[in-house]
Amino acid sequence: MEAAKIYSPRPFPADFPFNIKFADMGPYYCMNNTFHWHNYLEIAFVKQGRGVYYVENRAYEMNAGDIVVINNIEPHYMEVLPPVNMVMPVVMFEPQLVWSSENHFDYNYLKPFFERSSNFNNRIDSKSEIGQKIFALLTEIEEEYINRTLGYKLMIKAKLLHIITYLIRHYQDESKSPESISSKSRRLEKLEKVFEYMNGNYSQKILLTDLAEQAYMSPNYFSTLFKLSTGFTPIEYLNKMRISKSIEMLRETDTTVARIALDCGFYNLANFNKIFKNFTGTTPSQIRKV
């Protein structure tokens, strides 16, 4: 299996820094198997299915019609819940598509992405009026992007600005986050090596001290920072990653459950089955049948 990319820049055409990822994910699918972030902005919308979107230390249950807004320094990943596939197009664009650094007014378009309070809600509910308006515009952008008729880039930008205007209104009561953008970026840099270490060594025995060493921190301070950033303790998160890897192997290989448990860092089959059930609500053999 290919290792997940923790920081994942996406190249865009120089003249139009915009793209759409068309995601169709099966039950129990876990995007990237770990938190990741990137140098562009995202607006994702669920067309079918349900799942849980993890953004830093927050978890949002996502259903058809819901929208999630992600900036370029928010670690995030997605888990799909059964019974059906989740279809979720992801609109991706770089800030310069709507903002020129020479024009301060343009920065107002980016406030919903960069000015966040501590209780900011990345999810916009499908039942809200503004959520329904944004969803309709995102669907129109998707159609423009697929059909690529004359003037589609201009139409996409116009509709994107329309969406961002709705976002500004939706988040108008948000104040700036007490943690600065630069401070959050430095915190992510410290944890990036930890995520990479987990992803590259999940099959081995890993202790809390091993993870803390990757971040050059004491175990206590590291545990506090990790929990603040992800909502999980380091070992909870490691086990979550291991279970996600095991689900991939159950679906893609004929390897025995006992061997998969061992390859994913569980040296006791009973313990693997227990943790697997805790995270998925089902058993490895049932996942293999899905």
PDB file of C-alpha atoms in Angstrom:
ATOM      1  CA  MET A   1       0.000   0.000   0.000  1.00  0.00           C
ATOM      2  CA  GLU A   2       1.283   3.478  -0.823  1.00  0.00           C
ATOM      3  CA  ALA A   3       2.132   5.654   2.146  1.00  0.00           C
ATOM      4  CA  ALA A   4      -0.197   8.581   2.715  1.00  0.00           C
ATOM      5  CA  LYS A   5       1.095  12.056   2.030  1.00  0.00           C
ATOM      6  CA  ILE A   6       0.851  14.166   5.174  1.00  0.00           C
ATOM      7  CA  TYR A   7       1.388  17.502   3.430  1.00  0.00           C
ATOM      8  CA  SER A   8       0.014  17.261  -0.084  1.00  0.00           C
ATOM      9  CA  PRO A   9       0.464  20.225  -2.419  1.00  0.00           C
ATOM     10  CA  ARG A  10      -1.626  19.989  -5.572  1.00  0.00           C
ATOM     11  CA  PRO A  11      -0.352  21.573  -8.789  1.00  0.00           C
ATOM     12  CA  PHE A  12      -2.908  23.712 -10.587  1.00  0.00           C
ATOM     13  CA  PRO A  13      -2.794  25.253 -14.056  1.00  0.00           C
ATOM     14  CA  ALA A  14      -0.944  28.569 -13.758  1.00  0.00           C
ATOM     15  CA  ASP A  15      -3.765  30.504 -15.388  1.00  0.00           C
ATOM     16  CA  PHE A  16      -6.578  28.896 -13.388  1.00  0.00           C
ATOM     17  CA  PRO A  17      -5.661  27.477  -9.942  1.00  0.00           C
ATOM     18  CA  PHE A  18      -8.818  25.401  -9.581  1.00  0.00           C
ATOM     19  CA  ASN A  19      -9.711  21.711  -9.642  1.00  0.00           C
ATOM     20  CA  ILE A  20     -12.415  19.268  -8.553  1.00  0.00           C
ATOM     21  CA  LYS A  21     -11.710  15.848  -7.077  1.00  0.00           C
ATOM     22  CA  PHE A  22     -14.563  13.429  -7.721  1.00  0.00           C
ATOM     23  CA  ALA A  23     -14.544  11.105  -4.705  1.00  0.00           C
ATOM     24  CA  ASP A  24     -16.655   7.927  -4.677  1.00  0.00           C
ATOM     25  CA  MET A  25     -15.691   6.023  -1.512  1.00  0.00           C
ATOM     26  CA  GLY A  26     -16.882   2.661  -0.210  1.00  0.00           C
ATOM     27  CA  PRO A  27     -18.079   1.929   3.353  1.00  0.00           C
ATOM     28  CA  TYR A  28     -15.299   2.110   5.960  1.00  0.00           C
ATOM     29  CA  TYR A  29     -13.019   3.894   3.503  1.00  0.00           C
ATOM     30  CA  CYS A  30     -10.608   6.202   5.318  1.00  0.00           C
ATOM     31  CA  MET A  31      -9.191   9.074   3.262  1.00  0.00           C
ATOM     32  CA  ASN A  32      -5.358   9.014   3.312  1.00  0.00           C
ATOM     33  CA  ASN A  33      -5.473   6.872   6.492  1.00  0.00           C
ATOM     34  CA  THR A  34      -4.127   9.825   8.420  1.00  0.00           C
ATOM     35  CA  PHE A  35      -4.497  13.564   8.895  1.00  0.00           C
ATOM     36  CA  HIS A  36      -3.164  15.584   5.969  1.00  0.00           C
ATOM     37  CA  TRP A  37      -3.169  19.210   4.871  1.00  0.00           C
ATOM     38  CA  HIS A  38      -2.218  21.149   1.760  1.00  0.00           C
ATOM     39  CA  ASN A  39      -1.543  24.564   0.241  1.00  0.00           C
ATOM     40  CA  TYR A  40      -5.005  25.143  -1.211  1.00  0.00           C
ATOM     41  CA  LEU A  41      -8.566  25.685   0.039  1.00  0.00           C
ATOM     42  CA  GLU A  42     -11.382  23.134  -0.110  1.00  0.00           C
ATOM     43  CA  ILE A  43     -15.158  23.093  -0.175  1.00  0.00           C
ATOM     44  CA  ALA A  44     -16.535  19.540  -0.205  1.00  0.00           C
ATOM     45  CA  PHE A  45     -20.196  18.594  -0.630  1.00  0.00           C
ATOM     46  CA  VAL A  46     -21.836  15.234   0.000  1.00  0.00           C
ATOM     47  CA  LYS A  47     -24.115  14.019  -2.795  1.00  0.00           C
ATOM     48  CA  GLN A  48     -24.688  10.510  -1.426  1.00  0.00           C
ATOM     49  CA  GLY A  49     -23.960   8.479   1.701  1.00  0.00           C
ATOM     50  CA  ARG A  50     -22.666   9.476   5.096  1.00  0.00           C
ATOM     51  CA  GLY A  51     -19.414   9.627   7.008  1.00  0.00           C
ATOM     52  CA  VAL A  52     -17.374  11.427   9.629  1.00  0.00           C
ATOM     53  CA  TYR A  53     -15.097  14.311   8.661  1.00  0.00           C
ATOM     54  CA  TYR A  54     -12.278  14.907  11.141  1.00  0.00           C
ATOM     55  CA  VAL A  55     -10.850  18.430  11.162  1.00  0.00           C
ATOM     56  CA  GLU A  56      -8.134  18.925  13.791  1.00  0.00           C
ATOM     57  CA  ASN A  57      -9.783  18.030  17.105  1.00  0.00           C
ATOM     58  CA  ARG A  58     -13.345  18.212  15.781  1.00  0.00           C
ATOM     59  CA  ALA A  59     -15.479  15.443  14.254  1.00  0.00           C
ATOM     60  CA  TYR A  60     -18.446  16.215  11.994  1.00  0.00           C
ATOM     61  CA  GLU A  61     -21.030  13.651  10.960  1.00  0.00           C
ATOM     62  CA  MET A  62     -21.689  14.275   7.273  1.00  0.00           C
ATOM     63  CA  ASN A  63     -24.865  13.352   5.411  1.00  0.00           C
ATOM     64  CA  ALA A  64     -26.141  13.934   1.881  1.00  0.00           C
ATOM     65  CA  GLY A  65     -26.484  17.671   1.273  1.00  0.00           C
ATOM     66  CA  ASP A  66     -23.936  18.708   3.899  1.00  0.00           C
ATOM     67  CA  ILE A  67     -20.932  20.907   3.089  1.00  0.00           C
ATOM     68  CA  VAL A  68     -17.522  21.187   4.749  1.00  0.00           C
ATOM     69  CA  VAL A  69     -15.120  24.137   4.440  1.00  0.00           C
ATOM     70  CA  ILE A  70     -11.375  23.513   4.910  1.00  0.00           C
ATOM     71  CA  ASN A  71      -8.462  25.945   4.814  1.00  0.00           C
ATOM     72  CA  ASN A  72      -4.827  25.240   3.945  1.00  0.00           C
ATOM     73  CA  ILE A  73      -3.539  24.539   7.467  1.00  0.00           C
ATOM     74  CA  GLU A  74      -6.317  22.400   8.944  1.00  0.00           C
ATOM     75  CA  PRO A  75      -5.331  18.728   9.297  1.00  0.00           C
ATOM     76  CA  HIS A  76      -8.262  16.616   8.155  1.00  0.00           C
ATOM     77  CA  TYR A  77      -9.401  13.239   6.898  1.00  0.00           C
ATOM     78  CA  MET A  78     -12.645  11.428   6.114  1.00  0.00           C
ATOM     79  CA  GLU A  79     -14.177   8.103   7.146  1.00  0.00           C
ATOM     80  CA  VAL A  80     -17.126   6.601   5.275  1.00  0.00           C
ATOM     81  CA  LEU A  81     -19.916   4.962   7.266  1.00  0.00           C
ATOM     82  CA  PRO A  82     -21.969   2.009   5.949  1.00  0.00           C
ATOM     83  CA  PRO A  83     -24.094   0.910   4.224  1.00  0.00           C
ATOM     84  CA  VAL A  84     -23.595   2.787   0.907  1.00  0.00           C
ATOM     85  CA  ASN A  85     -20.762   4.528  -0.904  1.00  0.00           C
ATOM     86  CA  MET A  86     -20.176   8.183  -0.189  1.00  0.00           C
ATOM     87  CA  VAL A  87     -20.079  10.433  -3.249  1.00  0.00           C
ATOM     88  CA  MET A  88     -18.385  13.712  -2.355  1.00  0.00           C
ATOM     89  CA  PRO A  89     -16.959  16.100  -4.963  1.00  0.00           C
ATOM     90  CA  VAL A  90     -14.239  18.335  -3.510  1.00  0.00           C
ATOM     91  CA  VAL A  91     -13.772  21.826  -4.946  1.00  0.00           C
ATOM     92  CA  MET A  92     -10.124  22.885  -4.581  1.00  0.00           C
ATOM     93  CA  PHE A  93      -8.621  26.275  -5.353  1.00  0.00           C
ATOM     94  CA  GLU A  94      -5.676  28.442  -4.432  1.00  0.00           C
ATOM     95  CA  PRO A  95      -6.323  31.793  -2.703  1.00  0.00           C
ATOM     96  CA  GLN A  96      -4.995  33.808  -5.647  1.00  0.00           C
ATOM     97  CA  LEU A  97      -7.984  32.709  -7.712  1.00  0.00           C
ATOM     98  CA  VAL A  98     -10.102  35.188  -5.734  1.00  0.00           C
ATOM     99  CA  TRP A  99      -7.524  37.358  -3.982  1.00  0.00           C
ATOM    100  CA  SER A 100      -4.831  39.701  -5.216  1.00  0.00           C
ATOM    101  CA  SER A 101      -2.348  40.693  -2.499  1.00  0.00           C
ATOM    102  CA  GLU A 102      -2.362  44.192  -4.002  1.00  0.00           C
ATOM    103  CA  ASN A 103      -6.087  44.590  -3.364  1.00  0.00           C
ATOM    104  CA  HIS A 104      -6.984  44.539   0.332  1.00  0.00           C
ATOM    105  CA  PHE A 105     -10.701  44.360  -0.459  1.00  0.00           C
ATOM    106  CA  ASP A 106     -10.222  40.951  -2.067  1.00  0.00           C
ATOM    107  CA  TYR A 107      -9.003  39.564   1.255  1.00  0.00           C
ATOM    108  CA  ASN A 108     -12.587  39.807   2.515  1.00  0.00           C
ATOM    109  CA  TYR A 109     -13.383  36.853   0.265  1.00  0.00           C
ATOM    110  CA  LEU A 110     -10.990  34.676   2.273  1.00  0.00           C
ATOM    111  CA  LYS A 111     -12.148  35.579   5.779  1.00  0.00           C
ATOM    112  CA  PRO A 112     -14.360  32.453   6.085  1.00  0.00           C
ATOM    113  CA  PHE A 113     -11.224  30.368   5.541  1.00  0.00           C
ATOM    114  CA  PHE A 114      -8.690  32.221   7.682  1.00  0.00           C
ATOM    115  CA  GLU A 115     -10.505  34.084  10.460  1.00  0.00           C
ATOM    116  CA  ARG A 116     -11.819  31.442  12.828  1.00  0.00           C
ATOM    117  CA  SER A 117     -12.951  31.444  16.454  1.00  0.00           C
ATOM    118  CA  SER A 118     -12.185  28.496  18.716  1.00  0.00           C
ATOM    119  CA  ASN A 119     -15.734  27.138  18.223  1.00  0.00           C
ATOM    120  CA  PHE A 120     -15.723  27.462  14.426  1.00  0.00           C
ATOM    121  CA  ASN A 121     -17.960  24.910  12.681  1.00  0.00           C
ATOM    122  CA  ASN A 122     -16.507  23.647   9.381  1.00  0.00           C
ATOM    123  CA  ARG A 123     -19.766  21.873   8.538  1.00  0.00           C
ATOM    124  CA  ILE A 124     -22.749  23.616   6.963  1.00  0.00           C
ATOM    125  CA  ASP A 125     -25.969  21.660   7.452  1.00  0.00           C
ATOM    126  CA  SER A 126     -28.043  20.552   4.482  1.00  0.00           C
ATOM    127  CA  LYS A 127     -31.201  21.715   6.238  1.00  0.00           C
ATOM    128  CA  SER A 128     -30.074  25.343   6.455  1.00  0.00           C
ATOM    129  CA  GLU A 129     -31.243  27.779   3.789  1.00  0.00           C
ATOM    130  CA  ILE A 130     -27.720  29.018   3.092  1.00  0.00           C
ATOM    131  CA  GLY A 131     -26.444  25.447   2.920  1.00  0.00           C
ATOM    132  CA  GLN A 132     -28.999  24.616   0.237  1.00  0.00           C
ATOM    133  CA  LYS A 133     -28.036  27.702  -1.777  1.00  0.00           C
ATOM    134  CA  ILE A 134     -24.325  26.858  -1.579  1.00  0.00           C
ATOM    135  CA  PHE A 135     -24.973  23.213  -2.481  1.00  0.00           C
ATOM    136  CA  ALA A 136     -26.887  24.274  -5.598  1.00  0.00           C
ATOM    137  CA  LEU A 137     -24.032  26.557  -6.678  1.00  0.00           C
ATOM    138  CA  LEU A 138     -21.451  23.822  -6.069  1.00  0.00           C
ATOM    139  CA  THR A 139     -23.487  21.474  -8.262  1.00  0.00           C
ATOM    140  CA  GLU A 140     -23.538  24.118 -11.009  1.00  0.00           C
ATOM    141  CA  ILE A 141     -19.760  24.541 -10.693  1.00  0.00           C
ATOM    142  CA  GLU A 142     -19.358  20.779 -11.017  1.00  0.00           C
ATOM    143  CA  GLU A 143     -21.414  20.792 -14.225  1.00  0.00           C
ATOM    144  CA  GLU A 144     -19.398  23.692 -15.672  1.00  0.00           C
ATOM    145  CA  TYR A 145     -16.148  21.907 -14.840  1.00  0.00           C
ATOM    146  CA  ILE A 146     -17.271  18.643 -16.459  1.00  0.00           C
ATOM    147  CA  ASN A 147     -18.785  20.179 -19.616  1.00  0.00           C
ATOM    148  CA  ARG A 148     -16.112  22.883 -20.130  1.00  0.00           C
ATOM    149  CA  THR A 149     -18.170  24.925 -22.554  1.00  0.00           C
ATOM    150  CA  LEU A 150     -17.048  28.372 -23.723  1.00  0.00           C
ATOM    151  CA  GLY A 151     -16.421  30.686 -20.766  1.00  0.00           C
ATOM    152  CA  TYR A 152     -16.557  27.929 -18.139  1.00  0.00           C
ATOM    153  CA  LYS A 153     -13.594  29.320 -16.171  1.00  0.00           C
ATOM    154  CA  LEU A 154     -15.241  32.727 -15.854  1.00  0.00           C
ATOM    155  CA  MET A 155     -18.523  31.092 -14.843  1.00  0.00           C
ATOM    156  CA  ILE A 156     -16.801  28.921 -12.223  1.00  0.00           C
ATOM    157  CA  LYS A 157     -15.032  31.934 -10.713  1.00  0.00           C
ATOM    158  CA  ALA A 158     -18.276  33.938 -10.654  1.00  0.00           C
ATOM    159  CA  LYS A 159     -20.164  31.135  -8.912  1.00  0.00           C
ATOM    160  CA  LEU A 160     -17.272  30.577  -6.494  1.00  0.00           C
ATOM    161  CA  LEU A 161     -17.361  34.251  -5.496  1.00  0.00           C
ATOM    162  CA  HIS A 162     -21.116  33.877  -5.029  1.00  0.00           C
ATOM    163  CA  ILE A 163     -20.496  30.931  -2.684  1.00  0.00           C
ATOM    164  CA  ILE A 164     -17.832  32.805  -0.740  1.00  0.00           C
ATOM    165  CA  THR A 165     -20.243  35.711  -0.277  1.00  0.00           C
ATOM    166  CA  TYR A 166     -22.717  33.289   1.299  1.00  0.00           C
ATOM    167  CA  LEU A 167     -19.913  31.937   3.496  1.00  0.00           C
ATOM    168  CA  ILE A 168     -19.058  35.458   4.663  1.00  0.00           C
ATOM    169  CA  ARG A 169     -22.685  35.973   5.683  1.00  0.00           C
ATOM    170  CA  HIS A 170     -22.892  32.547   7.323  1.00  0.00           C
ATOM    171  CA  TYR A 171     -19.757  33.122   9.394  1.00  0.00           C
ATOM    172  CA  GLN A 172     -20.194  36.854  10.000  1.00  0.00           C
ATOM    173  CA  ASP A 173     -20.187  36.458  13.791  1.00  0.00           C
ATOM    174  CA  GLU A 174     -16.880  34.581  13.803  1.00  0.00           C
ATOM    175  CA  SER A 175     -13.927  36.370  15.360  1.00  0.00           C
ATOM    176  CA  LYS A 176     -10.275  35.705  14.737  1.00  0.00           C
ATOM    177  CA  SER A 177      -8.840  32.577  16.258  1.00  0.00           C
ATOM    178  CA  PRO A 178      -6.777  33.110  19.413  1.00  0.00           C
ATOM    179  CA  GLU A 179      -4.075  31.017  17.713  1.00  0.00           C
ATOM    180  CA  SER A 180      -2.416  32.800  14.795  1.00  0.00           C
ATOM    181  CA  ILE A 181      -2.005  31.216  11.382  1.00  0.00           C
ATOM    182  CA  SER A 182       1.788  31.187  11.748  1.00  0.00           C
ATOM    183  CA  SER A 183       1.572  29.609  15.205  1.00  0.00           C
ATOM    184  CA  LYS A 184      -0.728  26.868  13.928  1.00  0.00           C
ATOM    185  CA  SER A 185       1.587  26.244  10.976  1.00  0.00           C
ATOM    186  CA  ARG A 186       4.543  25.756  13.324  1.00  0.00           C
ATOM    187  CA  ARG A 187       2.500  23.323  15.423  1.00  0.00           C
ATOM    188  CA  LEU A 188       1.656  21.288  12.329  1.00  0.00           C
ATOM    189  CA  GLU A 189       5.295  21.194  11.276  1.00  0.00           C
ATOM    190  CA  LYS A 190       6.165  19.627  14.630  1.00  0.00           C
ATOM    191  CA  LEU A 191       3.499  16.950  14.229  1.00  0.00           C
ATOM    192  CA  GLU A 192       4.170  16.208  10.560  1.00  0.00           C
ATOM    193  CA  LYS A 193       7.157  13.998  11.409  1.00  0.00           C
ATOM    194  CA  VAL A 194       5.004  12.134  13.938  1.00  0.00           C
ATOM    195  CA  PHE A 195       2.296  11.362  11.362  1.00  0.00           C
ATOM    196  CA  GLU A 196       4.939  10.249   8.870  1.00  0.00           C
ATOM    197  CA  TYR A 197       6.608   8.057  11.498  1.00  0.00           C
ATOM    198  CA  MET A 198       3.289   6.407  12.367  1.00  0.00           C
ATOM    199  CA  ASN A 199       2.466   5.851   8.721  1.00  0.00           C
ATOM    200  CA  GLY A 200       5.845   4.307   7.990  1.00  0.00           C
ATOM    201  CA  ASN A 201       6.151   2.163  11.120  1.00  0.00           C
ATOM    202  CA  TYR A 202       2.605   1.174  12.105  1.00  0.00           C
ATOM    203  CA  SER A 203       3.481  -2.520  11.742  1.00  0.00           C
ATOM    204  CA  GLN A 204       6.140  -2.196  14.440  1.00  0.00           C
ATOM    205  CA  LYS A 205       5.824  -1.807  18.194  1.00  0.00           C
ATOM    206  CA  ILE A 206       5.547   1.932  18.860  1.00  0.00           C
ATOM    207  CA  LEU A 207       5.695   3.514  22.306  1.00  0.00           C
ATOM    208  CA  LEU A 208       4.579   6.980  23.345  1.00  0.00           C
ATOM    209  CA  THR A 209       8.228   7.885  23.921  1.00  0.00           C
ATOM    210  CA  ASP A 210       9.042   6.938  20.313  1.00  0.00           C
ATOM    211  CA  LEU A 211       6.419   9.376  19.031  1.00  0.00           C
ATOM    212  CA  ALA A 212       7.444  12.159  21.407  1.00  0.00           C
ATOM    213  CA  GLU A 213      11.036  11.835  20.209  1.00  0.00           C
ATOM    214  CA  GLN A 214       9.921  12.501  16.632  1.00  0.00           C
ATOM    215  CA  ALA A 215       8.555  15.870  17.762  1.00  0.00           C
ATOM    216  CA  TYR A 216      11.498  16.579  20.120  1.00  0.00           C
ATOM    217  CA  MET A 217       9.110  16.912  23.061  1.00  0.00           C
ATOM    218  CA  SER A 218       8.596  15.350  26.443  1.00  0.00           C
ATOM    219  CA  PRO A 219       5.912  12.610  26.419  1.00  0.00           C
ATOM    220  CA  ASN A 220       3.543  14.675  28.585  1.00  0.00           C
ATOM    221  CA  TYR A 221       3.816  17.854  26.520  1.00  0.00           C
ATOM    222  CA  PHE A 222       3.601  15.889  23.278  1.00  0.00           C
ATOM    223  CA  SER A 223       0.443  14.073  24.420  1.00  0.00           C
ATOM    224  CA  THR A 224      -1.217  17.383  25.318  1.00  0.00           C
ATOM    225  CA  LEU A 225      -0.323  19.005  21.989  1.00  0.00           C
ATOM    226  CA  PHE A 226      -1.373  15.950  19.988  1.00  0.00           C
ATOM    227  CA  LYS A 227      -4.754  15.743  21.722  1.00  0.00           C
ATOM    228  CA  LEU A 228      -5.302  19.471  21.153  1.00  0.00           C
ATOM    229  CA  SER A 229      -4.497  19.080  17.462  1.00  0.00           C
ATOM    230  CA  THR A 230      -6.363  15.859  16.646  1.00  0.00           C
ATOM    231  CA  GLY A 231      -8.904  15.148  19.374  1.00  0.00           C
ATOM    232  CA  PHE A 232      -7.222  11.777  20.013  1.00  0.00           C
ATOM    233  CA  THR A 233      -4.450  10.606  22.291  1.00  0.00           C
ATOM    234  CA  PRO A 234      -1.361   9.516  20.312  1.00  0.00           C
ATOM    235  CA  ILE A 235      -2.040   5.812  20.950  1.00  0.00           C
ATOM    236  CA  GLU A 236      -5.749   6.134  20.095  1.00  0.00           C
ATOM    237  CA  TYR A 237      -4.806   7.768  16.818  1.00  0.00           C
ATOM    238  CA  LEU A 238      -2.134   5.156  16.078  1.00  0.00           C
ATOM    239  CA  ASN A 239      -4.636   2.357  16.644  1.00  0.00           C
ATOM    240  CA  LYS A 240      -7.173   4.156  14.455  1.00  0.00           C
ATOM    241  CA  MET A 241      -4.600   4.317  11.661  1.00  0.00           C
ATOM    242  CA  ARG A 242      -3.737   0.636  12.113  1.00  0.00           C
ATOM    243  CA  ILE A 243      -7.387  -0.389  11.920  1.00  0.00           C
ATOM    244  CA  SER A 244      -7.806   1.661   8.746  1.00  0.00           C
ATOM    245  CA  LYS A 245      -4.790  -0.100   7.213  1.00  0.00           C
ATOM    246  CA  SER A 246      -6.229  -3.477   8.229  1.00  0.00           C
ATOM    247  CA  ILE A 247      -9.534  -2.657   6.510  1.00  0.00           C
ATOM    248  CA  GLU A 248      -7.648  -1.981   3.273  1.00  0.00           C
ATOM    249  CA  MET A 249      -5.885  -5.342   3.549  1.00  0.00           C
ATOM    250  CA  LEU A 250      -9.112  -7.178   4.351  1.00  0.00           C
ATOM    251  CA  ARG A 251     -10.692  -5.798   1.195  1.00  0.00           C
ATOM    252  CA  GLU A 252      -7.758  -5.944  -1.180  1.00  0.00           C
ATOM    253  CA  THR A 253      -5.995  -9.200  -0.203  1.00  0.00           C
ATOM    254  CA  ASP A 254      -6.722 -12.786   0.810  1.00  0.00           C
ATOM    255  CA  THR A 255      -4.288 -12.580   3.724  1.00  0.00           C
ATOM    256  CA  THR A 256      -5.548 -14.239   6.901  1.00  0.00           C
ATOM    257  CA  VAL A 257      -6.961 -12.057   9.662  1.00  0.00           C
ATOM    258  CA  ALA A 258      -4.193 -13.191  12.009  1.00  0.00           C
ATOM    259  CA  ARG A 259      -1.504 -12.151   9.519  1.00  0.00           C
ATOM    260  CA  ILE A 260      -3.206  -8.823   8.852  1.00  0.00           C
ATOM    261  CA  ALA A 261      -3.349  -8.125  12.580  1.00  0.00           C
ATOM    262  CA  LEU A 262       0.376  -8.785  12.843  1.00  0.00           C
ATOM    263  CA  ASP A 263       1.218  -6.695   9.771  1.00  0.00           C
ATOM    264  CA  CYS A 264      -0.751  -3.795  11.250  1.00  0.00           C
ATOM    265  CA  GLY A 265       1.071  -3.809  14.570  1.00  0.00           C
ATOM    266  CA  PHE A 266      -1.253  -5.967  16.667  1.00  0.00           C
ATOM    267  CA  TYR A 267       0.662  -8.855  18.202  1.00  0.00           C
ATOM    268  CA  ASN A 268      -2.388 -10.275  19.976  1.00  0.00           C
ATOM    269  CA  LEU A 269      -5.327 -11.366  17.811  1.00  0.00           C
ATOM    270  CA  ALA A 270      -7.884 -10.987  20.604  1.00  0.00           C
ATOM    271  CA  ASN A 271      -6.686  -7.432  21.225  1.00  0.00           C
ATOM    272  CA  PHE A 272      -6.900  -6.679  17.496  1.00  0.00           C
ATOM    273  CA  ASN A 273     -10.482  -7.961  17.312  1.00  0.00           C
ATOM    274  CA  LYS A 274     -11.455  -5.904  20.358  1.00  0.00           C
ATOM    275  CA  ILE A 275      -9.954  -2.656  19.061  1.00  0.00           C
ATOM    276  CA  PHE A 276     -11.351  -3.351  15.578  1.00  0.00           C
ATOM    277  CA  LYS A 277     -14.858  -3.717  17.019  1.00  0.00           C
ATOM    278  CA  ASN A 278     -14.434  -0.543  19.093  1.00  0.00           C
ATOM    279  CA  PHE A 279     -13.559   1.531  16.032  1.00  0.00           C
ATOM    280  CA  THR A 280     -15.853  -0.010  13.408  1.00  0.00           C
ATOM    281  CA  GLY A 281     -18.702  -1.586  15.349  1.00  0.00           C
ATOM    282  CA  THR A 282     -18.195  -4.809  13.416  1.00  0.00           C
ATOM    283  CA  THR A 283     -15.696  -7.661  12.964  1.00  0.00           C
ATOM    284  CA  PRO A 284     -12.875  -8.213  10.440  1.00  0.00           C
ATOM    285  CA  SER A 285     -14.722 -11.147   8.848  1.00  0.00           C
ATOM    286  CA  GLN A 286     -17.832  -9.008   8.324  1.00  0.00           C
ATOM    287  CA  ILE A 287     -15.760  -6.258   6.686  1.00  0.00           C
ATOM    288  CA  ARG A 288     -14.300  -8.810   4.289  1.00  0.00           C
ATOM    289  CA  LYS A 289     -17.833  -9.684   3.134  1.00  0.00           C
ATOM    290  CA  VAL A 290     -18.762  -6.059   2.378  1.00  0.00           C
TER     291      VAL A 290
END
